[in-house]
XYZ file of C-alpha atoms in Angstrom:
673
model
C 26.632 4.096 -11.953
C 28.152 7.602 -12.184
C 25.025 9.028 -10.746
C 26.191 7.885 -7.227
C 29.083 10.176 -7.488
C 26.728 13.036 -7.668
C 26.710 14.591 -4.104
C 22.908 15.042 -4.111
C 22.574 11.287 -4.568
C 24.356 10.558 -1.288
C 22.581 13.336 0.455
C 19.245 11.843 -0.751
C 20.153 8.377 0.525
C 21.229 9.849 3.941
C 17.846 11.767 4.043
C 15.819 8.573 3.235
C 17.747 6.599 5.885
C 16.895 9.281 8.523
C 13.184 9.063 7.632
C 13.276 5.250 7.775
C 15.046 5.143 11.069
C 12.686 7.749 12.638
C 9.545 5.899 11.358
C 10.462 2.765 13.222
C 12.297 4.092 16.257
C 9.988 7.014 17.146
C 12.811 9.239 18.516
C 12.308 12.240 20.874
C 12.302 15.535 18.902
C 14.396 17.432 21.440
C 17.053 14.756 21.030
C 16.975 15.035 17.259
C 17.389 18.858 17.355
C 20.339 18.415 19.635
C 21.833 15.867 17.141
C 21.115 18.249 14.232
C 22.998 21.056 16.082
C 26.064 18.799 16.720
C 26.196 17.464 13.072
C 25.729 20.982 11.657
C 28.504 22.257 13.824
C 30.828 19.512 12.674
C 29.671 20.320 9.054
C 30.608 24.010 9.533
C 33.860 23.321 11.064
C 34.928 20.725 8.508
C 33.752 23.038 5.582
C 35.917 25.986 6.667
C 38.880 24.023 8.095
C 39.198 20.545 6.615
C 36.980 20.593 3.600
C 38.807 18.097 1.515
C 38.930 15.385 4.239
C 36.594 12.565 5.021
C 35.160 14.492 7.893
C 33.363 16.894 5.578
C 31.728 13.969 3.778
C 30.628 12.251 6.982
C 29.279 15.443 8.513
C 27.280 16.192 5.311
C 25.618 12.778 5.377
C 25.038 13.132 9.030
C 23.240 16.467 8.508
C 21.144 14.888 5.828
C 20.350 12.020 8.064
C 19.219 14.294 10.995
C 17.145 16.399 8.516
C 15.419 13.172 7.452
C 14.586 12.059 10.944
C 13.315 15.582 11.975
C 11.256 15.778 8.770
C 9.668 12.438 9.580
C 8.876 13.550 13.267
C 7.651 16.939 12.299
C 5.248 15.548 9.663
C 4.004 12.808 12.044
C 0.527 13.941 13.549
C 0.914 11.766 16.555
C 3.683 14.087 17.763
C 1.357 16.979 17.815
C 0.110 17.737 21.415
C -3.462 18.292 20.427
C -3.664 15.089 18.253
C -6.635 12.954 19.532
C -4.303 10.012 20.338
C -3.221 11.803 23.366
C -6.774 11.972 24.762
C -7.339 8.663 26.351
C -10.866 9.293 27.331
C -12.089 9.526 23.717
C -11.105 5.830 23.496
C -12.832 4.838 26.785
C -16.302 6.478 26.618
C -18.378 8.401 24.200
C -17.526 11.954 23.539
C -18.997 14.768 21.402
C -16.648 14.819 18.324
C -16.644 17.742 15.836
C -15.212 16.879 12.392
C -15.057 17.673 8.761
C -15.369 15.197 5.892
C -12.117 15.182 3.945
C -12.408 12.331 1.411
C -15.045 9.631 0.416
C -13.613 6.124 0.467
C -14.850 2.803 -1.024
C -18.002 1.567 0.791
C -18.342 -1.869 2.467
C -21.486 -3.931 2.303
C -22.751 -2.259 5.530
C -21.000 1.104 5.927
C -20.432 4.310 3.974
C -16.772 5.223 4.680
C -15.009 8.651 4.791
C -11.739 10.137 5.909
C -12.706 12.882 8.374
C -10.450 15.525 10.174
C -11.340 15.975 13.924
C -11.454 19.680 15.075
C -12.763 19.319 18.615
C -13.329 16.682 21.282
C -16.056 18.067 23.732
C -14.873 21.636 24.288
C -11.123 20.908 23.666
C -9.596 21.792 20.293
C -8.059 18.688 18.667
C -6.579 17.384 15.368
C -6.038 14.254 13.503
C -7.459 12.057 10.736
C -9.854 9.187 11.387
C -11.881 6.788 9.354
C -15.651 7.464 9.866
C -17.905 4.480 9.170
C -21.578 5.325 8.779
C -24.158 2.530 8.776
C -26.078 2.505 5.402
C -29.701 3.519 5.394
C -32.440 2.963 2.860
C -31.959 6.483 1.241
C -28.255 5.830 0.847
C -27.441 9.539 1.110
C -23.672 10.419 1.416
C -21.792 13.299 2.708
C -19.977 15.635 0.582
C -16.373 16.805 1.038
C -16.322 19.842 3.543
C -19.463 18.748 5.470
C -19.124 19.541 9.166
C -20.469 16.834 11.433
C -21.075 16.398 15.209
C -21.148 12.849 16.449
C -21.273 11.515 19.985
C -19.177 8.301 20.020
C -15.936 6.579 21.251
C -12.867 6.093 18.922
C -11.470 2.650 18.311
C -7.793 2.209 17.713
C -6.805 0.346 14.600
C -6.447 -3.360 15.208
C -3.400 -5.575 14.572
C -4.077 -8.257 12.110
C -6.470 -10.938 13.126
C -4.389 -13.728 11.613
C -0.549 -14.241 10.961
C 0.972 -12.971 7.708
C -2.360 -11.141 6.943
C -2.306 -7.770 5.289
C -1.436 -5.332 8.209
C -4.204 -2.733 7.719
C -3.187 -1.095 10.926
C 0.312 -0.433 9.714
C -1.085 0.846 6.365
C -3.342 3.339 8.112
C -0.463 4.357 10.470
C 1.530 5.271 7.412
C -1.326 7.579 6.394
C -1.371 8.953 9.908
C -4.946 7.575 10.578
C -4.832 6.051 13.941
C -8.509 5.359 14.786
C -12.009 4.630 13.414
C -15.378 5.830 14.464
C -18.651 3.792 13.882
C -21.932 5.550 13.860
C -25.381 5.684 12.178
C -26.940 8.685 10.510
C -29.520 9.181 13.304
C -26.655 9.971 15.710
C -25.140 12.554 13.444
C -25.737 16.286 13.504
C -24.815 17.934 10.253
C -23.661 21.511 10.217
C -25.170 24.145 8.139
C -21.957 25.583 6.874
C -19.816 23.680 4.474
C -15.959 24.058 4.877
C -14.926 25.293 1.486
C -11.229 24.606 1.071
C -9.328 23.247 -1.836
C -10.402 19.839 -1.138
C -14.023 20.843 -1.319
C -13.669 22.581 -4.769
C -11.746 19.677 -6.078
C -14.271 17.131 -4.904
C -17.058 19.427 -6.440
C -15.263 19.484 -9.651
C -14.858 15.700 -9.695
C -18.444 15.153 -8.784
C -19.677 17.598 -11.398
C -17.728 15.679 -14.111
C -18.990 12.382 -13.085
C -22.672 13.534 -12.772
C -22.606 15.176 -16.173
C -21.187 11.921 -17.740
C -23.809 9.828 -15.905
C -26.519 12.043 -17.052
C -25.466 11.537 -20.711
C -25.885 7.754 -20.381
C -22.135 6.832 -19.945
C -22.025 3.128 -19.087
C -21.470 2.745 -15.319
C -18.826 -0.013 -15.731
C -16.724 1.983 -18.316
C -17.189 5.118 -16.405
C -15.613 3.582 -13.337
C -12.519 2.767 -15.369
C -12.377 6.152 -16.980
C -12.552 7.900 -13.610
C -9.600 5.667 -12.398
C -7.547 6.190 -15.598
C -8.026 9.942 -15.785
C -8.757 11.142 -12.299
C -7.135 8.385 -10.207
C -10.352 7.411 -8.251
C -10.724 3.624 -8.091
C -13.591 3.472 -5.422
C -16.313 2.342 -7.810
C -14.317 -0.269 -9.766
C -15.711 -3.898 -9.230
C -13.259 -6.341 -7.724
C -13.561 -8.580 -10.785
C -12.192 -5.906 -13.134
C -9.374 -5.151 -10.578
C -8.445 -8.871 -10.654
C -8.450 -9.057 -14.388
C -5.978 -6.066 -14.501
C -3.787 -7.754 -11.888
C -3.664 -11.054 -13.770
C -2.987 -9.267 -17.029
C -0.131 -7.368 -15.584
C -1.810 -3.948 -16.127
C -2.900 -2.894 -12.780
C -0.444 -0.098 -12.987
C -2.586 1.714 -15.605
C -5.458 2.077 -12.958
C -3.049 4.098 -10.844
C -2.422 7.458 -12.341
C 1.362 7.752 -12.906
C 4.130 8.783 -15.332
C 2.497 7.124 -18.239
C -0.808 9.107 -17.772
C 1.080 12.381 -16.990
C 3.306 11.926 -20.006
C 0.348 11.668 -22.311
C -1.274 14.791 -20.728
C 2.180 16.625 -21.186
C 2.211 15.751 -24.785
C -1.469 16.772 -25.248
C -0.762 20.175 -23.553
C 2.456 20.756 -25.628
C 0.292 20.045 -28.787
C -2.624 22.410 -28.011
C -0.098 25.227 -26.924
C 1.794 25.064 -30.147
C 0.063 28.215 -31.621
C 1.690 30.385 -28.863
C 4.943 31.748 -30.256
C 8.257 30.731 -28.766
C 9.101 34.257 -27.708
C 10.461 34.924 -24.209
C 7.057 35.786 -22.796
C 5.253 33.028 -24.890
C 7.677 30.386 -23.644
C 7.098 31.426 -20.107
C 3.210 31.523 -20.556
C 3.515 27.882 -21.947
C 5.557 26.889 -18.924
C 3.217 28.405 -16.373
C 0.096 26.948 -18.157
C 1.767 23.369 -18.241
C 2.877 23.457 -14.712
C -0.477 24.714 -13.414
C -2.412 22.124 -15.414
C -0.196 19.384 -14.347
C -0.753 20.135 -10.575
C -4.476 20.787 -11.042
C -4.501 17.233 -12.403
C -2.587 15.966 -9.564
C -5.103 17.557 -7.156
C -8.038 16.052 -9.019
C -6.400 12.676 -8.939
C -6.044 12.853 -5.140
C -2.391 13.576 -4.819
C -1.557 9.960 -4.609
C 2.302 9.073 -4.214
C 2.601 7.863 -7.798
C 0.882 11.022 -9.334
C 2.954 13.499 -7.123
C 6.154 11.728 -8.214
C 5.144 11.985 -11.964
C 3.932 15.540 -11.887
C 7.050 16.654 -9.974
C 9.324 14.946 -12.371
C 7.569 16.296 -15.413
C 7.537 19.780 -13.993
C 11.324 19.721 -13.729
C 11.415 18.459 -17.348
C 9.235 21.311 -18.442
C 11.473 23.833 -16.503
C 14.608 22.336 -17.915
C 13.104 22.544 -21.505
C 12.031 26.116 -20.941
C 15.507 26.979 -19.819
C 17.044 25.336 -22.901
C 19.234 23.150 -20.744
C 19.791 19.520 -21.086
C 18.123 17.887 -18.063
C 20.104 14.939 -16.461
C 17.225 12.563 -15.760
C 19.099 10.985 -12.865
C 19.497 14.342 -11.089
C 15.815 15.200 -11.803
C 14.834 11.746 -10.302
C 16.981 12.408 -7.205
C 15.651 16.101 -6.709
C 11.990 14.990 -7.161
C 12.499 12.230 -4.453
C 14.122 14.739 -2.043
C 11.495 17.420 -2.573
C 8.494 14.953 -2.308
C 9.874 13.401 0.907
C 10.664 16.798 2.422
C 6.934 17.753 2.364
C 5.481 14.109 2.532
C 7.962 11.713 4.108
C 5.326 8.987 4.609
C 5.201 8.517 0.887
C 8.605 6.591 1.331
C 6.580 3.673 2.814
C 3.833 3.603 0.140
C 3.991 0.649 -2.076
C 3.033 2.640 -5.175
C 5.700 5.302 -4.591
C 8.255 2.507 -4.327
C 7.267 0.634 -7.361
C 6.889 3.735 -9.482
C 10.385 4.983 -8.643
C 12.044 1.566 -9.144
C 10.243 1.034 -12.466
C 11.274 4.557 -13.676
C 14.899 4.048 -12.519
C 15.189 0.714 -14.372
C 13.477 2.167 -17.600
C 16.101 4.987 -17.424
C 19.067 2.858 -16.587
C 18.353 -0.634 -18.216
C 16.062 -0.030 -21.119
C 18.690 1.680 -23.411
C 20.936 -1.425 -23.020
C 17.957 -3.736 -24.017
C 17.000 -1.430 -26.948
C 20.671 -1.584 -28.206
C 20.604 -5.332 -28.747
C 18.536 -4.903 -31.915
C 18.042 -2.012 -34.284
C 14.932 -2.785 -36.367
C 14.554 -1.093 -39.759
C 10.825 -0.784 -39.996
C 8.658 1.701 -37.931
C 6.281 -0.948 -36.735
C 9.173 -3.182 -35.617
C 10.800 -0.127 -33.664
C 7.401 0.398 -31.977
C 7.097 -3.258 -30.990
C 10.749 -3.452 -29.895
C 10.613 -0.188 -27.943
C 7.428 -1.260 -26.082
C 8.887 -4.620 -25.326
C 12.203 -3.268 -23.883
C 10.391 -0.685 -21.802
C 8.060 -3.348 -20.373
C 10.914 -5.742 -19.731
C 13.158 -3.144 -18.079
C 10.187 -1.997 -15.784
C 9.111 -5.603 -14.983
C 12.775 -6.609 -14.166
C 13.105 -3.627 -11.935
C 9.869 -4.237 -10.016
C 9.926 -7.989 -10.117
C 11.231 -8.693 -6.565
C 9.270 -5.724 -4.968
C 6.134 -7.034 -6.549
C 6.614 -10.615 -5.503
C 7.448 -9.399 -2.018
C 4.144 -7.436 -1.658
C 1.833 -9.419 -3.724
C 3.389 -12.834 -4.222
C 2.348 -13.186 -7.817
C 3.804 -12.739 -11.302
C 1.780 -12.095 -14.503
C 3.515 -14.048 -17.190
C 1.793 -12.165 -20.155
C 2.666 -8.648 -18.966
C 4.636 -7.964 -22.169
C 1.754 -8.858 -24.434
C -0.665 -6.681 -22.255
C 1.618 -3.548 -22.483
C 2.262 -4.262 -26.290
C -1.563 -4.203 -27.008
C -3.022 -1.693 -24.596
C -0.408 1.243 -24.924
C -1.758 2.428 -28.369
C -5.479 2.206 -27.012
C -4.514 3.849 -23.765
C -2.837 6.784 -25.646
C -6.242 7.386 -27.484
C -8.305 6.855 -24.256
C -6.014 9.484 -22.338
C -6.310 12.080 -25.039
C -10.042 11.684 -25.607
C -10.658 11.167 -21.869
C -8.988 14.319 -20.871
C -10.864 16.298 -23.504
C -14.248 14.768 -22.427
C -13.553 15.405 -18.728
C -12.710 19.071 -19.403
C -15.856 19.498 -21.424
C -17.959 17.715 -18.910
C -16.826 20.014 -16.219
C -18.615 22.788 -18.194
C -21.632 20.588 -18.501
C -20.978 19.875 -22.246
C -20.580 16.230 -23.221
C -20.301 15.713 -27.093
C -22.189 12.538 -28.012
C -19.424 11.352 -30.475
C -16.421 11.981 -28.108
C -18.168 10.399 -25.175
C -19.134 7.246 -27.024
C -15.609 7.038 -28.461
C -14.288 7.070 -24.962
C -16.874 4.519 -23.811
C -16.338 2.048 -26.537
C -12.597 2.341 -26.286
C -12.658 1.562 -22.499
C -15.032 -1.301 -23.236
C -12.630 -2.968 -25.727
C -9.704 -2.160 -23.231
C -11.648 -4.195 -20.626
C -12.351 -6.863 -22.956
C -8.628 -7.158 -24.100
C -7.439 -7.258 -20.436
C -10.262 -9.838 -19.491
C -9.079 -12.067 -22.405
C -5.399 -11.824 -21.400
C -6.259 -12.523 -17.776
C -8.427 -15.540 -18.655
C -5.155 -17.498 -19.321
C -4.625 -18.074 -15.576
C -2.081 -20.688 -16.297
C 0.442 -17.930 -17.104
C -0.210 -16.159 -13.736
C 2.133 -17.628 -11.177
C 0.548 -17.361 -7.650
C 1.704 -17.694 -4.125
C 5.390 -17.137 -4.487
C 7.112 -16.764 -1.154
C 9.689 -13.987 -0.642
C 11.022 -12.470 2.556
C 13.067 -9.146 3.117
C 16.561 -11.064 3.075
C 15.697 -12.533 -0.326
C 14.320 -9.187 -1.559
C 17.604 -7.419 -0.944
C 19.811 -10.169 -2.194
C 17.626 -10.538 -5.394
C 18.132 -6.757 -6.087
C 21.890 -7.017 -5.430
C 21.992 -9.864 -7.970
C 19.929 -7.998 -10.652
C 21.808 -4.722 -10.241
C 25.147 -6.528 -10.225
C 24.282 -8.528 -13.408
C 23.220 -5.428 -15.106
C 26.376 -3.609 -14.374
C 28.535 -6.588 -15.597
C 26.241 -6.796 -18.820
C 26.785 -3.113 -19.634
C 30.541 -3.400 -19.615
C 31.874 -6.809 -18.683
C 35.151 -7.141 -16.799
C 36.871 -9.269 -14.157
C 35.955 -7.012 -11.152
C 32.279 -6.814 -12.231
C 32.101 -10.475 -12.706
C 33.433 -10.878 -9.059
C 30.655 -8.619 -7.907
C 28.156 -10.874 -9.739
C 29.456 -14.017 -8.217
C 29.417 -12.330 -4.714
C 25.738 -11.428 -5.276
C 24.852 -15.062 -6.216
C 26.514 -16.242 -3.051
C 24.530 -13.615 -1.116
C 21.387 -14.781 -2.625
C 22.237 -18.390 -1.870
C 23.130 -17.505 1.771
C 19.792 -15.633 2.185
C 17.978 -18.694 0.716
C 19.731 -21.206 3.047
C 19.130 -18.903 6.100
C 15.523 -18.701 5.101
C 15.241 -22.588 4.637
C 17.091 -23.002 8.033
C 14.824 -20.616 9.927
C 11.620 -22.246 8.459
C 12.748 -25.782 9.183
C 13.530 -24.825 12.910
C 10.080 -23.276 13.386
C 7.263 -25.162 15.282
C 3.816 -23.524 15.641
C 0.384 -24.307 16.792
C -2.137 -21.658 15.879
C -5.814 -21.030 16.357
C -6.988 -18.796 13.633
C -9.712 -16.141 13.936
C -12.462 -16.769 11.324
C -16.159 -16.218 11.820
C -18.400 -19.302 12.254
C -15.379 -21.683 11.618
C -12.699 -23.421 13.708
C -9.315 -23.576 11.963
C -6.191 -24.824 13.683
C -2.880 -25.307 12.075
C 0.130 -27.320 13.444
C 3.335 -26.550 11.583
C 6.733 -28.195 11.698
C 9.072 -26.432 9.282
C 7.576 -26.567 5.888
C 4.923 -29.193 6.717
C 1.631 -28.054 8.048
C -1.278 -29.985 9.349
C -4.876 -28.382 9.013
C -7.470 -29.199 11.649
C -11.066 -27.988 11.036
C -14.533 -28.961 11.503
C -15.563 -27.713 7.929
C -14.473 -30.131 5.220
C -15.090 -27.673 2.433
C -12.050 -25.489 3.588
C -9.308 -25.742 1.071
C -6.074 -23.940 1.576
C -5.815 -22.787 -1.928
C -9.277 -21.071 -1.747
C -8.933 -19.627 1.598
C -7.155 -16.274 1.692
C -6.369 -16.420 5.336
C -4.727 -19.717 5.173
C -2.965 -19.051 1.875
C -1.382 -15.854 3.317
C -0.022 -17.763 6.274
C 1.443 -20.736 4.185
C 3.053 -18.302 1.612
C 4.524 -16.150 4.334
C 5.999 -19.101 6.122
C 7.268 -20.951 2.906
C 5.145 -23.988 3.884
C 2.316 -26.179 2.578
C -0.522 -28.250 4.071
C 0.536 -31.872 3.929
C -2.402 -33.216 5.961
C -5.925 -32.246 6.343
C -7.529 -33.914 9.432
C -10.900 -33.528 11.320
C -10.791 -31.512 14.530
C -10.077 -33.694 17.692
C -11.024 -33.035 21.306
C -7.497 -33.540 22.634
C -4.141 -32.294 21.270
C -0.569 -32.031 22.464
C 2.042 -29.542 21.504
C 5.446 -28.854 23.177
C 4.318 -30.567 26.511
C 1.052 -28.547 26.423
C -2.206 -30.590 26.878
C -4.811 -28.886 24.863
C -8.617 -29.697 25.321
C -10.838 -28.558 22.471
C -14.610 -28.244 23.451
C -17.132 -28.151 20.612
C -20.920 -27.544 20.639
C -21.540 -30.592 22.750
C -19.485 -29.260 25.569
C -18.532 -32.792 26.839
C -15.143 -33.107 28.758
C -13.637 -35.699 31.176
C -13.280 -34.481 34.764
C -9.746 -35.585 35.418
C -8.064 -34.512 32.329
C -6.222 -31.369 33.620
C -5.413 -29.477 30.432
C -2.982 -26.741 30.129
C -5.164 -24.954 27.591
C -8.773 -25.089 26.943
C -10.168 -24.045 23.361
C -13.726 -23.237 23.193
C -15.469 -23.650 19.766
C -18.921 -23.601 18.311
C -20.505 -21.985 21.382
C -20.464 -25.043 23.719
C -23.259 -25.190 26.268
C -21.186 -25.364 29.513
C -21.186 -23.953 32.971
C -18.006 -21.917 32.589
C -17.515 -21.645 36.362
C -17.877 -25.271 37.030
C -15.576 -26.130 34.067
C -12.854 -23.795 35.338
C -13.053 -25.058 38.800
C -12.822 -28.718 37.690
C -10.199 -28.445 34.946
C -8.179 -25.500 36.279
C -6.544 -24.607 32.925
C -3.671 -22.084 32.666
C -5.457 -20.153 29.744
C -8.830 -20.233 27.969
C -9.098 -19.561 24.327
C -12.238 -18.692 22.421
C -12.131 -18.823 18.586
C -14.146 -16.942 15.985
C -16.887 -19.594 15.824
C -18.496 -18.598 19.184
C -21.201 -15.990 19.889
C -20.047 -12.639 21.073
C -22.482 -12.490 24.108
C -21.386 -15.827 25.301
C -17.663 -14.913 25.163
C -18.307 -11.855 27.250
C -19.597 -14.171 30.067
C -16.659 -16.546 29.725
C -14.388 -13.468 29.934
C -15.879 -12.197 33.097
C -15.728 -15.627 34.750
C -12.059 -16.136 33.831
C -11.404 -12.671 35.171
C -12.935 -13.662 38.485
C -10.890 -16.864 38.805
C -7.707 -15.028 37.568
C -7.332 -17.324 34.467
C -6.056 -15.605 31.344
C -8.759 -15.477 28.551
C -7.884 -15.025 24.801
C -10.829 -14.225 22.464
C -9.448 -14.368 18.786
C -12.228 -12.006 17.839
C -10.826 -9.374 20.202
C -7.044 -10.226 20.376
C -6.478 -12.040 17.059
C -5.006 -15.387 16.547
C -3.516 -17.505 19.414
C -0.053 -19.149 18.932
C 2.093 -21.574 20.684
C 5.676 -22.009 19.609
């Protein structure tokens, strides 16, 4: 790990730590500038007076840390004074909002969805990104990027997850600095006559032109959606079934444009630029063309974290090759991380960014060691062995992180990568050529059909591998402590494996103990947890009582199975537990000295029960005021099986009698512990 001795490595780690701390602590900007001034003063004094002491190193890392925190704050839109989050009135009542469409998102069954940038609220200039949801109409017309809109409406803040351990969509949008959504229909929208023609408009126009010309030449819709994802990084139109097949086959990474795709494009550009002589001017011309093409490709692909990382990396490689200097790949890796996070610190929290850098690091660091275990003589064996070692290195590196985020492991990943890489090479070369020609409204039949057929067979191969579901391990629980300790164990083992000695063996043993301690702590925490949860699900009543690893499911729907219910499965996996009993919903329950009355559609209840909590389900026909006066509960809970209009009446009645009211459709799940 000599790379850690490189000063830039430590500076990068300090910078990343600063971004991470600022993201979660939300510090004051003035305080940060003061801290930066003090750390820079200490750095200057130590540099000129005591350069060789520990103070110089500490001051350097402190400056890097402060720069990281300031970078995160400066690039966070909510800190801007004119950001719409500071206008409370826009969340309370409808306002006239002026905005520009920035990007088209994947539609839902009922709405067309866009990312829009707000320019004005009423007569006040404003800023910030929102998600615009427009109710679909029979014409199904969509807005193009750059369209100016005026809409009268109120913004809705992103909601917390409705159920425990569910995907936190609010946090995901916050990381993208999208803090609210707007719901409207097309009749309420005034469309501006002038299109805002910025770089996003022209990129979208180019992308749409390519897609339109391919559709016009009868390119199969199913294969076209995959081609657009592979080459232009746009996954909006891929069906959920295809995405699931790629996940189960361990090939989902190829649908996100990354280093593999950029590498193919770099090789392709290098090949077509060969006729240009390697003179001083010719080499400079090649470099300019390559870097320009790579960044145009990144723009067309939407500047996703993985594509920005890859293009930045390969740009440094191209510059190093032009300067005839040997490029230290670790240094290139660190410089690319630092530069990317300097301009877009939020990428640090993107799953794709994390996975791509971890995979690349392990390929660089661990793959040569795996490859050295065997030296095949024949070319075909060399290819197979090289592909296998790269796949295993990347998979070992991303194993813990993938399980932490997705809780599954595709057992046939090595077969998938071995089979599809040659086909993917052909698809990328032909696909880039077809897309370039399609941009000029010229789609050669033979090339287009070759691309279509190759993608068809790629999907077939992926589908076949994914059909062996017994090799896909689902629902693997992993928390943050186990994630860190597992990486400590993996890294320590590789360090020992590279050059075994006694000290490194001690490190491996310590990492094993750390993993065991993390596991024991996790088990202890789970065993001491007791929860009683009312979940939020439309038209259904689902209640779980959990004691440690054992959970009991109470429901009025006998068809509900924990393995098939995404909401329940997320909760059970996140809490290292399993449903041991499945019981019919009862009208009376007890939990930690709380008497709980559950009213169903009949609305029958004894007059002298005096419950602590009343759970209303299946829209019971009751006189809510009378019920509250008789039972006098401490809190009333309404789950997702009730009609919304009735819940509003219940809420008003509880408010009058000063009894807390919790509607899961509004506030999310209700929990006792």
